[in-house]
PDB file of C-alpha atoms in Angstrom:
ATOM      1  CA  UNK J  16    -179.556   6.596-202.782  1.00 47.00           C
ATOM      2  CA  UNK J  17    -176.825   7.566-206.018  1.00 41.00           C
ATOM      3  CA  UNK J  18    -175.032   9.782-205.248  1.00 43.00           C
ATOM      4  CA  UNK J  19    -174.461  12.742-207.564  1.00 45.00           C
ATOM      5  CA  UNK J  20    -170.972  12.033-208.397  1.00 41.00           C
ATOM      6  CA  UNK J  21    -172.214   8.149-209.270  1.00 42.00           C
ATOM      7  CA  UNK J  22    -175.141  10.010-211.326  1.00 48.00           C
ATOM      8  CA  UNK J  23    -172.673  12.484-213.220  1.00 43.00           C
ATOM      9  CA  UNK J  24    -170.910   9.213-214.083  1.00 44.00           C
ATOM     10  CA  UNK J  25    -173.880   6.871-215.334  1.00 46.00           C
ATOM     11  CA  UNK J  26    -174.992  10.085-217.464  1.00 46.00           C
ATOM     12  CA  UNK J  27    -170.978  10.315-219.043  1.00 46.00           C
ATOM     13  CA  UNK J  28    -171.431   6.477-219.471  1.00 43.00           C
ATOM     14  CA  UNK J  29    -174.576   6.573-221.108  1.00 43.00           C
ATOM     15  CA  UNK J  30    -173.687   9.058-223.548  1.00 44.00           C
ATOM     16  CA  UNK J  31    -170.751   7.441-224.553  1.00 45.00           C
ATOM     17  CA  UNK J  32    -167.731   8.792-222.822  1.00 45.00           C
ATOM     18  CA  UNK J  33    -165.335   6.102-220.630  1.00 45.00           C
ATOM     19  CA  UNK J  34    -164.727   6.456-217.263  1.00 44.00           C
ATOM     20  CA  UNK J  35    -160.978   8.375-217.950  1.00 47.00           C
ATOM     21  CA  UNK J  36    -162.879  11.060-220.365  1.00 54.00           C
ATOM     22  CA  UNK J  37    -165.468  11.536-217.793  1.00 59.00           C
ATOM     23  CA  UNK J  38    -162.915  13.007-215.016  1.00 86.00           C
ATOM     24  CA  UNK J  39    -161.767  16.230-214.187  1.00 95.00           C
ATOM     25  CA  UNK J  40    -158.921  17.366-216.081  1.00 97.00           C
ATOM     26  CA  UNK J  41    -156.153  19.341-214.128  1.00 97.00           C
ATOM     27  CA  UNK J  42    -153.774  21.615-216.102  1.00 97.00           C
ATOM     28  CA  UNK J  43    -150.419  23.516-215.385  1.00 97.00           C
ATOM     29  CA  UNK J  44    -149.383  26.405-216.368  1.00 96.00           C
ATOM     30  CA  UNK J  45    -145.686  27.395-216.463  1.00 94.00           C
ATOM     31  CA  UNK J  46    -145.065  24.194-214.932  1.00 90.00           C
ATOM     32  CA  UNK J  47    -143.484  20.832-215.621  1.00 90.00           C
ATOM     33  CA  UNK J  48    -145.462  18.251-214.472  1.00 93.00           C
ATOM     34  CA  UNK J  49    -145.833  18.307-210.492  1.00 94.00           C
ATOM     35  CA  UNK J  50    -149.734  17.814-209.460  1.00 96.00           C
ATOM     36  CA  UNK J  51    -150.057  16.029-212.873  1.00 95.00           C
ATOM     37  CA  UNK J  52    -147.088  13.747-212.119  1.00 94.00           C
ATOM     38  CA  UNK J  53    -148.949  12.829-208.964  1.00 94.00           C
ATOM     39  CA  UNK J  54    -152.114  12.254-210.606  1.00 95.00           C
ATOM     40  CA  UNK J  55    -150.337  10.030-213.166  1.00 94.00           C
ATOM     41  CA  UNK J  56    -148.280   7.991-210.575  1.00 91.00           C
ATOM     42  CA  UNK J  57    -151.287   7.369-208.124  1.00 87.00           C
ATOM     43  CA  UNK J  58    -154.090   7.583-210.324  1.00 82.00           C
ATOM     44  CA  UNK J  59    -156.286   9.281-208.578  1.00 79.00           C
ATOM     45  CA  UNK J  60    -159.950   9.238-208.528  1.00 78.00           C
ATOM     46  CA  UNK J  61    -162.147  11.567-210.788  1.00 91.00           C
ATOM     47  CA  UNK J  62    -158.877  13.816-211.732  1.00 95.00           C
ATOM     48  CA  UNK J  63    -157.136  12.959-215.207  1.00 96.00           C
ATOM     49  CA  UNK J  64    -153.887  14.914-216.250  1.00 95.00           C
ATOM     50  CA  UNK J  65    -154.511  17.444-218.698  1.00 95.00           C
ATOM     51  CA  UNK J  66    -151.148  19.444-220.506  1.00 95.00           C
ATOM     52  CA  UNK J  67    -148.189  20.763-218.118  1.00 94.00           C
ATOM     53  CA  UNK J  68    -147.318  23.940-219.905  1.00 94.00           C
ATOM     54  CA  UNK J  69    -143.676  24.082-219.101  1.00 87.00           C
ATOM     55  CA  UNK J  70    -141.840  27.251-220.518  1.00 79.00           C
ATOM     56  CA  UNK J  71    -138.741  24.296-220.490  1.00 69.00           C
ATOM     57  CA  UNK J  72    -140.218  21.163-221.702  1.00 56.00           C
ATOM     58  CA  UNK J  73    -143.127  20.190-223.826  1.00 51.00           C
ATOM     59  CA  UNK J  74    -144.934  17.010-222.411  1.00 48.00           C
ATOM     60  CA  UNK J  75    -144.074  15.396-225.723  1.00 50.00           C
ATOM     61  CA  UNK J  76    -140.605  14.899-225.703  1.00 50.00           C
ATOM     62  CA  UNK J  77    -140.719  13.702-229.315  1.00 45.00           C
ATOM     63  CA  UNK J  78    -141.590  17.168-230.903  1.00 48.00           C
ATOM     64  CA  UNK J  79    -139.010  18.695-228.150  1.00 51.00           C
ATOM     65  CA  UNK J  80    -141.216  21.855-228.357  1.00 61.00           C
ATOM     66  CA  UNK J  81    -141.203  24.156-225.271  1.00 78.00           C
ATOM     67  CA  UNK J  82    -143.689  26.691-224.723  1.00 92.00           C
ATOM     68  CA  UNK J  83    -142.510  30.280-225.280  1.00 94.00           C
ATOM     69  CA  UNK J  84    -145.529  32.297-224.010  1.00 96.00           C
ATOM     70  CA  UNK J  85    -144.111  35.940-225.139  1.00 95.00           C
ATOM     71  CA  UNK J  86    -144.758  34.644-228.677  1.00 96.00           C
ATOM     72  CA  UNK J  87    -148.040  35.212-229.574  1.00 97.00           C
ATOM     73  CA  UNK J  88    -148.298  31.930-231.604  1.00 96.00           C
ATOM     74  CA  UNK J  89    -147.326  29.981-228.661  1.00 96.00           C
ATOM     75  CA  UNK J  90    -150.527  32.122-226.513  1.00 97.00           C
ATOM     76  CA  UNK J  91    -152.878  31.292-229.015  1.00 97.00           C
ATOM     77  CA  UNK J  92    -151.543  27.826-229.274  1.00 96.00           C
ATOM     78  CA  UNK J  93    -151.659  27.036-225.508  1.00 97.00           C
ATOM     79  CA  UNK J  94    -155.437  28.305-226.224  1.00 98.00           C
ATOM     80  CA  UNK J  95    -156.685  25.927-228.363  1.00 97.00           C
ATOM     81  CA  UNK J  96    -155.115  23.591-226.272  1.00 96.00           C
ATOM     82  CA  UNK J  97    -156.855  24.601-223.000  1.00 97.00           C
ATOM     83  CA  UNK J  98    -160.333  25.027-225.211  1.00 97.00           C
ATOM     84  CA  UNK J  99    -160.010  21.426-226.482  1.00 96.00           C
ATOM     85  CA  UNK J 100    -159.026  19.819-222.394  1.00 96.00           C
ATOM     86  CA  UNK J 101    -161.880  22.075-221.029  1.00 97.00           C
ATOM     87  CA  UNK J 102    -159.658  22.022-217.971  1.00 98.00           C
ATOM     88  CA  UNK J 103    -161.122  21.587-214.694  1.00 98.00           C
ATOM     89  CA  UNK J 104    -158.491  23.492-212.429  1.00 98.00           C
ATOM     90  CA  UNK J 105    -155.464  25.234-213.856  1.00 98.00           C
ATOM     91  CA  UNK J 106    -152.765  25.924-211.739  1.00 98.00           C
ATOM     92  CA  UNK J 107    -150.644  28.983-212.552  1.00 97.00           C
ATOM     93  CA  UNK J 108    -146.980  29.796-211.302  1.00 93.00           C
ATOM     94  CA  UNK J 109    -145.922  31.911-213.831  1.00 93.00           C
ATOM     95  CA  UNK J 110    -142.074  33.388-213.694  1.00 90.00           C
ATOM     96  CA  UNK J 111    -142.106  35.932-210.727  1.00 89.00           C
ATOM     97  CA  UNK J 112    -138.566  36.816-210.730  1.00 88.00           C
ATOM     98  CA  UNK J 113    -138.763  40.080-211.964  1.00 91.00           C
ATOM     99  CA  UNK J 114    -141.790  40.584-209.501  1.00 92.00           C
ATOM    100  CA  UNK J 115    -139.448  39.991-206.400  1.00 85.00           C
ATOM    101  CA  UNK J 116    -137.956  42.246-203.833  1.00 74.00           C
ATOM    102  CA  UNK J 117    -134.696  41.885-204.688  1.00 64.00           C
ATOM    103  CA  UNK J 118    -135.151  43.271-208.475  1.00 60.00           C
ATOM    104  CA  UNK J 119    -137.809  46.129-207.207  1.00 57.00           C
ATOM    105  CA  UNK J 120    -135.826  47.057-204.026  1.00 52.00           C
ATOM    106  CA  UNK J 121    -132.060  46.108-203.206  1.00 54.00           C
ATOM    107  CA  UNK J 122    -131.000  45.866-206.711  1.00 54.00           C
ATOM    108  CA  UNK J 123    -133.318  48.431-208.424  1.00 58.00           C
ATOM    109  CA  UNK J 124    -130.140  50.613-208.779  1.00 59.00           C
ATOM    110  CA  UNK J 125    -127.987  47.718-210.156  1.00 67.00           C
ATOM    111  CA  UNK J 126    -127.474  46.278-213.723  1.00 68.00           C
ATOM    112  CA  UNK J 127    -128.258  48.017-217.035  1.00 78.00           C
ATOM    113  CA  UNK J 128    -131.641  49.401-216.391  1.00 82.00           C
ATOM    114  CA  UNK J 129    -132.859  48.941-219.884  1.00 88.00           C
ATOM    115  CA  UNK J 130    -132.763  45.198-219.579  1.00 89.00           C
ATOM    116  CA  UNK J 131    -134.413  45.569-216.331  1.00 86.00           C
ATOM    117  CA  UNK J 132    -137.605  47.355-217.836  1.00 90.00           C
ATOM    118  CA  UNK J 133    -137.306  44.738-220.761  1.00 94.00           C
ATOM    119  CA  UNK J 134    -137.431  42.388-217.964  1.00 92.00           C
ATOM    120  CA  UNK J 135    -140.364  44.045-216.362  1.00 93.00           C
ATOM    121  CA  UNK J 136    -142.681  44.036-219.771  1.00 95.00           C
ATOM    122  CA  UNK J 137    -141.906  40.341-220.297  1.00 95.00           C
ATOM    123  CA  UNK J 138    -143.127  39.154-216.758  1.00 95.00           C
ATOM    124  CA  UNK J 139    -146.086  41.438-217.331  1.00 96.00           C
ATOM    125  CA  UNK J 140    -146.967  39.594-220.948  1.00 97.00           C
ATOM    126  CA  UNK J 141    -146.713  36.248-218.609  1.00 96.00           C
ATOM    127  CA  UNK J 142    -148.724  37.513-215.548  1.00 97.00           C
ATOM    128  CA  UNK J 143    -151.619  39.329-217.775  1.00 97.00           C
ATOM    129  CA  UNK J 144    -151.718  35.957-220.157  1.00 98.00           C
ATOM    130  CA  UNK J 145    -151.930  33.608-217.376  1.00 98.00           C
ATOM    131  CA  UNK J 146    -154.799  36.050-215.818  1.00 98.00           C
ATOM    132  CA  UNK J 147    -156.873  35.866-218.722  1.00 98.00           C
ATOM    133  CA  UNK J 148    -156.789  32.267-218.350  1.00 98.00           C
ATOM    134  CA  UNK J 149    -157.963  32.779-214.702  1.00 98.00           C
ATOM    135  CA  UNK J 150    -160.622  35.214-215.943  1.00 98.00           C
ATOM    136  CA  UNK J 151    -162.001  32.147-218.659  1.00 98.00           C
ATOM    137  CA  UNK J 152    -161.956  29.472-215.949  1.00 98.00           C
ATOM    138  CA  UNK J 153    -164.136  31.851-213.151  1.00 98.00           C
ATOM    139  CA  UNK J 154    -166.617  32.906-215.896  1.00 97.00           C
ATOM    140  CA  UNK J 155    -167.472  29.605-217.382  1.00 97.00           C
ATOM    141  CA  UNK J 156    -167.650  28.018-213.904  1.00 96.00           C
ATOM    142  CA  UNK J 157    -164.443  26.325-213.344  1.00 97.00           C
ATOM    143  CA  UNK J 158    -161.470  26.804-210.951  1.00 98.00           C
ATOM    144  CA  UNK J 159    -157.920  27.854-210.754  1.00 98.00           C
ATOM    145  CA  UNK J 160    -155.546  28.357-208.084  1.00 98.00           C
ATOM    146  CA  UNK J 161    -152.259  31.320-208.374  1.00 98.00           C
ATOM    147  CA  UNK J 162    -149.212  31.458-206.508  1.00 96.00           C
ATOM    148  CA  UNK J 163    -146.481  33.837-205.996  1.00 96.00           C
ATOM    149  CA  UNK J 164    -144.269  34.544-203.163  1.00 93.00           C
ATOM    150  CA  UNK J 165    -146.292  37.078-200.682  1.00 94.00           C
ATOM    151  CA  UNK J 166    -143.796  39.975-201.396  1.00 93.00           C
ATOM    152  CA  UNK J 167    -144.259  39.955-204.907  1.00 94.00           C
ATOM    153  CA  UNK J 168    -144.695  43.148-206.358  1.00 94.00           C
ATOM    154  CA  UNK J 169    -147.462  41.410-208.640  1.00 96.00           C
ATOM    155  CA  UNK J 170    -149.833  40.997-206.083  1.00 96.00           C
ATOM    156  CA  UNK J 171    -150.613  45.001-206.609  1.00 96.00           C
ATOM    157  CA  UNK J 172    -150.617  44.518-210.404  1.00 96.00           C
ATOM    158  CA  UNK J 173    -154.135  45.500-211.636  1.00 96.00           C
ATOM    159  CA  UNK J 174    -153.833  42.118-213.660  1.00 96.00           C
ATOM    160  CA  UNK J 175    -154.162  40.570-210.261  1.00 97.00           C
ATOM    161  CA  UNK J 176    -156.155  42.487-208.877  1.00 97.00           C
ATOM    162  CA  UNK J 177    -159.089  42.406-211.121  1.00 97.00           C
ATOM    163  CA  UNK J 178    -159.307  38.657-210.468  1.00 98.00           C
ATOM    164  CA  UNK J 179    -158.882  38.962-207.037  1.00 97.00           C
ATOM    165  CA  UNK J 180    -162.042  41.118-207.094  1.00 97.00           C
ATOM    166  CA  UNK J 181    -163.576  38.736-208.935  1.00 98.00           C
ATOM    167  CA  UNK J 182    -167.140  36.768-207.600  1.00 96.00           C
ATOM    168  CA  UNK J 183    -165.508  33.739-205.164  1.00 97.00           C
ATOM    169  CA  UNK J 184    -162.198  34.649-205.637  1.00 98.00           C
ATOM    170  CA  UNK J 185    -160.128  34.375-202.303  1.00 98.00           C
ATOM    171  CA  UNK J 186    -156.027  34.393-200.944  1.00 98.00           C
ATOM    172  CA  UNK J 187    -154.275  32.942-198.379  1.00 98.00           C
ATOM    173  CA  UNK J 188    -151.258  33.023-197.088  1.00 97.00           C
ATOM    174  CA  UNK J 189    -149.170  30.116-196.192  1.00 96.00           C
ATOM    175  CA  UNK J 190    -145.612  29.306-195.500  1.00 93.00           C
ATOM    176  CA  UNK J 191    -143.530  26.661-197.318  1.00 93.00           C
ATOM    177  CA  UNK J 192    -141.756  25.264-194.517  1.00 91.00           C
ATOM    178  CA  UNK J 193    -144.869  24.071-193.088  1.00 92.00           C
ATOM    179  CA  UNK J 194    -144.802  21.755-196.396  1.00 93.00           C
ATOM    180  CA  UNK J 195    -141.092  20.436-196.200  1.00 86.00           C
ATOM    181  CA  UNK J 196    -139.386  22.595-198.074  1.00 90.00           C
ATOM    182  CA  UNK J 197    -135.933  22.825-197.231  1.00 84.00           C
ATOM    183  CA  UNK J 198    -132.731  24.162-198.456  1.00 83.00           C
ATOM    184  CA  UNK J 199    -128.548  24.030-197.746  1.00 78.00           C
ATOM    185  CA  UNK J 200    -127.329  26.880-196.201  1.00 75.00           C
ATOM    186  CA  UNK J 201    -123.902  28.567-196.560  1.00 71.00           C
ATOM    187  CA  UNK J 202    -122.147  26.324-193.623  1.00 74.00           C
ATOM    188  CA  UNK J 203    -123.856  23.312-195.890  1.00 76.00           C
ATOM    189  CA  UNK J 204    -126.869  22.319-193.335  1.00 78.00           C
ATOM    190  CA  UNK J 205    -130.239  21.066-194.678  1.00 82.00           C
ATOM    191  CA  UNK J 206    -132.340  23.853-193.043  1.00 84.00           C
ATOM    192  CA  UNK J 207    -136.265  24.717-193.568  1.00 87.00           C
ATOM    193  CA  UNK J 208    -137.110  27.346-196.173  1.00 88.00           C
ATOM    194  CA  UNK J 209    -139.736  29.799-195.044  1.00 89.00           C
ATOM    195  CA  UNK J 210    -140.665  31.384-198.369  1.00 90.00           C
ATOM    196  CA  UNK J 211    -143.817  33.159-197.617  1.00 92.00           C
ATOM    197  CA  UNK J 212    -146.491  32.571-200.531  1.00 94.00           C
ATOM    198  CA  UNK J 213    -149.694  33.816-201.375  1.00 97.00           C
ATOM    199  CA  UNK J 214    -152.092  31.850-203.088  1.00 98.00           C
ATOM    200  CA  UNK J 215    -155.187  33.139-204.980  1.00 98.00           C
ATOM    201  CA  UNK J 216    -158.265  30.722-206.034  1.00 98.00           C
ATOM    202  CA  UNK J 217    -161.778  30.372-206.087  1.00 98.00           C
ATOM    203  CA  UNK J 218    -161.710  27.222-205.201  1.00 98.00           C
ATOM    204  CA  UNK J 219    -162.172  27.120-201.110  1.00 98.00           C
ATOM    205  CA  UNK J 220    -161.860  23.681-200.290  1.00 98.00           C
ATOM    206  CA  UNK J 221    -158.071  24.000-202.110  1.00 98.00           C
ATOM    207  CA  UNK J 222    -157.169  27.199-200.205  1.00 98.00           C
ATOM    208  CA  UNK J 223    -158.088  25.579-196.795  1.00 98.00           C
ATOM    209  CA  UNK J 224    -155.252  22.949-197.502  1.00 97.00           C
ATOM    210  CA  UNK J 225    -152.587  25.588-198.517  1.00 97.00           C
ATOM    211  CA  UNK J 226    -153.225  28.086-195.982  1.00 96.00           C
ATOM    212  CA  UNK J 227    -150.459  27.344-193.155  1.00 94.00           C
ATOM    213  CA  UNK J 228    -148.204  29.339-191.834  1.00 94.00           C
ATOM    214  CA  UNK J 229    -145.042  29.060-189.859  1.00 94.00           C
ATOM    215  CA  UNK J 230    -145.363  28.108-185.399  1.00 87.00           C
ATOM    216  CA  UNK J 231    -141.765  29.297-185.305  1.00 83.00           C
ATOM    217  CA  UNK J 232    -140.492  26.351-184.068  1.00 84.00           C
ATOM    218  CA  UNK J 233    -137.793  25.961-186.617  1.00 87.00           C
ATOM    219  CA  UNK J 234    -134.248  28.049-187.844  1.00 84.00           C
ATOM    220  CA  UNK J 235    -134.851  28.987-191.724  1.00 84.00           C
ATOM    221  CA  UNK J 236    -132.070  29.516-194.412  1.00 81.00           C
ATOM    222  CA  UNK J 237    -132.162  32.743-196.729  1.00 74.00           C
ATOM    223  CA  UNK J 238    -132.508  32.068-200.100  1.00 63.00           C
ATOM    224  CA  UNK J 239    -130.040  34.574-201.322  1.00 57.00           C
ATOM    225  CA  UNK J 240    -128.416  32.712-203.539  1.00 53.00           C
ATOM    226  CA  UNK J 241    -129.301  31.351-207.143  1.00 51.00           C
ATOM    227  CA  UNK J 242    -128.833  28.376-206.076  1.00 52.00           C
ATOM    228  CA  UNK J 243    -131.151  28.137-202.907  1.00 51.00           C
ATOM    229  CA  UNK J 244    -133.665  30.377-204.541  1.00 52.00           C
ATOM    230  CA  UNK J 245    -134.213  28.155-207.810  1.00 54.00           C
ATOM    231  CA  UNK J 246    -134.233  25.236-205.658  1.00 55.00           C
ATOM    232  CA  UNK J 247    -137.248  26.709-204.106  1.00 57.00           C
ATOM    233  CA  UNK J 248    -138.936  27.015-207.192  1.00 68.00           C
ATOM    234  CA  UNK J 249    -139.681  22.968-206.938  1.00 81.00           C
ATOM    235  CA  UNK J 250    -142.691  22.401-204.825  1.00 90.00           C
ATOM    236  CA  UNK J 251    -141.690  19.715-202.299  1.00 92.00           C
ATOM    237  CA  UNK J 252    -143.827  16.622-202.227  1.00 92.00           C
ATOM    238  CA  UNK J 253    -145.627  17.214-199.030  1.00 95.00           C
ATOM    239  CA  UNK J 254    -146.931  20.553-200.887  1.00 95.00           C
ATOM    240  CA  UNK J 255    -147.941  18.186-203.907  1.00 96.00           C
ATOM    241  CA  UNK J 256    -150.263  16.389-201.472  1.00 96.00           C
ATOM    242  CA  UNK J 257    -151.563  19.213-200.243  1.00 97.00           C
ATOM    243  CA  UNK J 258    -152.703  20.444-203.346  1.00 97.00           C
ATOM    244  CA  UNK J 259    -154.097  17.128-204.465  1.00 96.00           C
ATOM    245  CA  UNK J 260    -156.268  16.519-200.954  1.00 96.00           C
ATOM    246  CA  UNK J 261    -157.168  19.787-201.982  1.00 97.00           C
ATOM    247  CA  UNK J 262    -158.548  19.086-204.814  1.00 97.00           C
ATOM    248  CA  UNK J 263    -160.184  15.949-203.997  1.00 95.00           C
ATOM    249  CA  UNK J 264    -161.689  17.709-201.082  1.00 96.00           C
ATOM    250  CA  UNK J 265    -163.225  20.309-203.650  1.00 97.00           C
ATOM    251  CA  UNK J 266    -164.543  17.768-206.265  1.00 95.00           C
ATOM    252  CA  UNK J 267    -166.267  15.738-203.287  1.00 94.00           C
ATOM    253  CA  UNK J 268    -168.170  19.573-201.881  1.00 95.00           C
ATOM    254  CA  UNK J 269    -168.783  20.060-205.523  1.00 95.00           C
ATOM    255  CA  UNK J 270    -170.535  16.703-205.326  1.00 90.00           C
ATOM    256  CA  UNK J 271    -172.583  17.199-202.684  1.00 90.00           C
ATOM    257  CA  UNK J 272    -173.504  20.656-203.547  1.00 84.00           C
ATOM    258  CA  UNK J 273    -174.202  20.157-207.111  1.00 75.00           C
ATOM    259  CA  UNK J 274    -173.002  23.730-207.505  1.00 64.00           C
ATOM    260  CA  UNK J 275    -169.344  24.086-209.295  1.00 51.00           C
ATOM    261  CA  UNK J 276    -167.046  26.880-208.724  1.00 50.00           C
ATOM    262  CA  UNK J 277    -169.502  29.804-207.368  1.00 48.00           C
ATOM    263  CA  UNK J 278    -168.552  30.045-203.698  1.00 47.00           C
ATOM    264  CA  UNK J 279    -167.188  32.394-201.405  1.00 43.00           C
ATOM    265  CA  UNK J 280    -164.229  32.074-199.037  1.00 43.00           C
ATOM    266  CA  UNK J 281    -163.113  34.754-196.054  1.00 42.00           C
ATOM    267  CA  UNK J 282    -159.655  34.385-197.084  1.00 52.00           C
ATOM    268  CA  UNK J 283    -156.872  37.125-196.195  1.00 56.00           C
ATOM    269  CA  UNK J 284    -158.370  39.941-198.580  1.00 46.00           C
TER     270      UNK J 284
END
């Protein structure tokens, strides 16, 4: 018997389209290329790299463009780009910085508060573009997947909470130790970052490989300093994998199912 996956592919072939147009396309936002990079380097199965939208970097180093997504060019730029790689998955991580505990809590009080409220309405342009993007992939039928760190003021942002209340739309919590990350701390020992996350998707199969959290087993470093704390910006390759058996898992339920992105998920709601 052909399996659906082998049928989707005949059909693709038959119409026209190669065997690399016919995959899923995976794309980043506010990231340099980490799933992607993986995809690339291994070649994976059914998943083709779409655009890493990297608020650094542009993917082509020849134009040495970066993507600026408070400028409304850039927004409707990074649209026509995501309309024309009918992405599969995005993956969002947009800047949370200003969504932390230490800028709405311990340091509230600190710093010219003007530039703290500018501060503020930037991360909110970020957060409600990279939502609407979200909103597009649930309603046509496609997936995403959202992280921030599980104190994040964000995660009480009505942004974020209309997609979380959103048909199939689940969280889970996880802790990044349990996927290698580490960090120095201030006696200069390699010690296990904890960094709580949350991560929002409607794609199940993904959040079942992402939701782990901490035995205890282990002495964590604080990530109070710049240092530390951007460090733990990088996802550590063991998370990478995660992500990607993730998504393999998903495309291969997907198969079976013949349904695409319309589940449900008891997740940590």
């Amino acid at each position: 018997r052909v399996s659906t996956k082998e049928q989707t592919r005949r059909l693709c072939m038959i119409a026209g389209m190669t065997d690399v147009k016919s995959r899923l396309v995976v794309t980043e936002l506010f990231s340099p290329p980490r799933v992607n990079a993986k995809i690339v380097g291994e070649k994976s199965a059914g998943l083709r790299d779409g655009t890493s939208f990297d608020l650094l970097e542009d993917e082509d180093e020849t134009t040495g463009e970066s993507w600026n997504f408070l400028d409304a060019g850039d927004r409707r730029r990074c649209w026509r780009r995501l309309v024309q790689e009918d992405p599969w998955v995005v993956i969002g991580s947009p800047l949370c910085t200003a969504f932390s505990t230490l800028n709405t809590g311990l340091n509230r009080s600190r710093g010219d508060p003007e530039m703290r409220e500018k501060k503020m309405i930037e991360a909110r342009v970020l957060l409600a573009f990279a939502t609407s993007v979200y909103e597009w992939q649930v309603r046509r039928g496609r997936y995403f997947v959202h992280e921030h760190p599980l104190t994040a003021s964000s995660w009480k942002a009505f942004e974020i909470e209309r997609i979380r209340n959103m048909n199939g739309v689940a969280t889970v919590k996880a802790d990044a130790c349990m996927f290698g990350m580490m960090a120095v701390d201030a006696e200069g020992t390699e010690r296990p970052v904890k960094k709580p996350t949350r991560w929002m998707s409607n794609a199940p199969a993904l959040l079942r490989h992402l939701a782990a959290r901490c035995t205890g087993c282990h002495a964590h470093t604080e990530l109070l300093g710049g240092r530390r704390a951007a460090a733990a910006a990088v996802y550590p390759p063991e998370l990478v994998v995660a992500i990607m058996r993730g998504l393999q898992a998903q495309r291969e339920e997907d198969s079976r199912s013949g349904v695409s992105a319309h589940h449900s998920y008891p997740g940590d709601r």
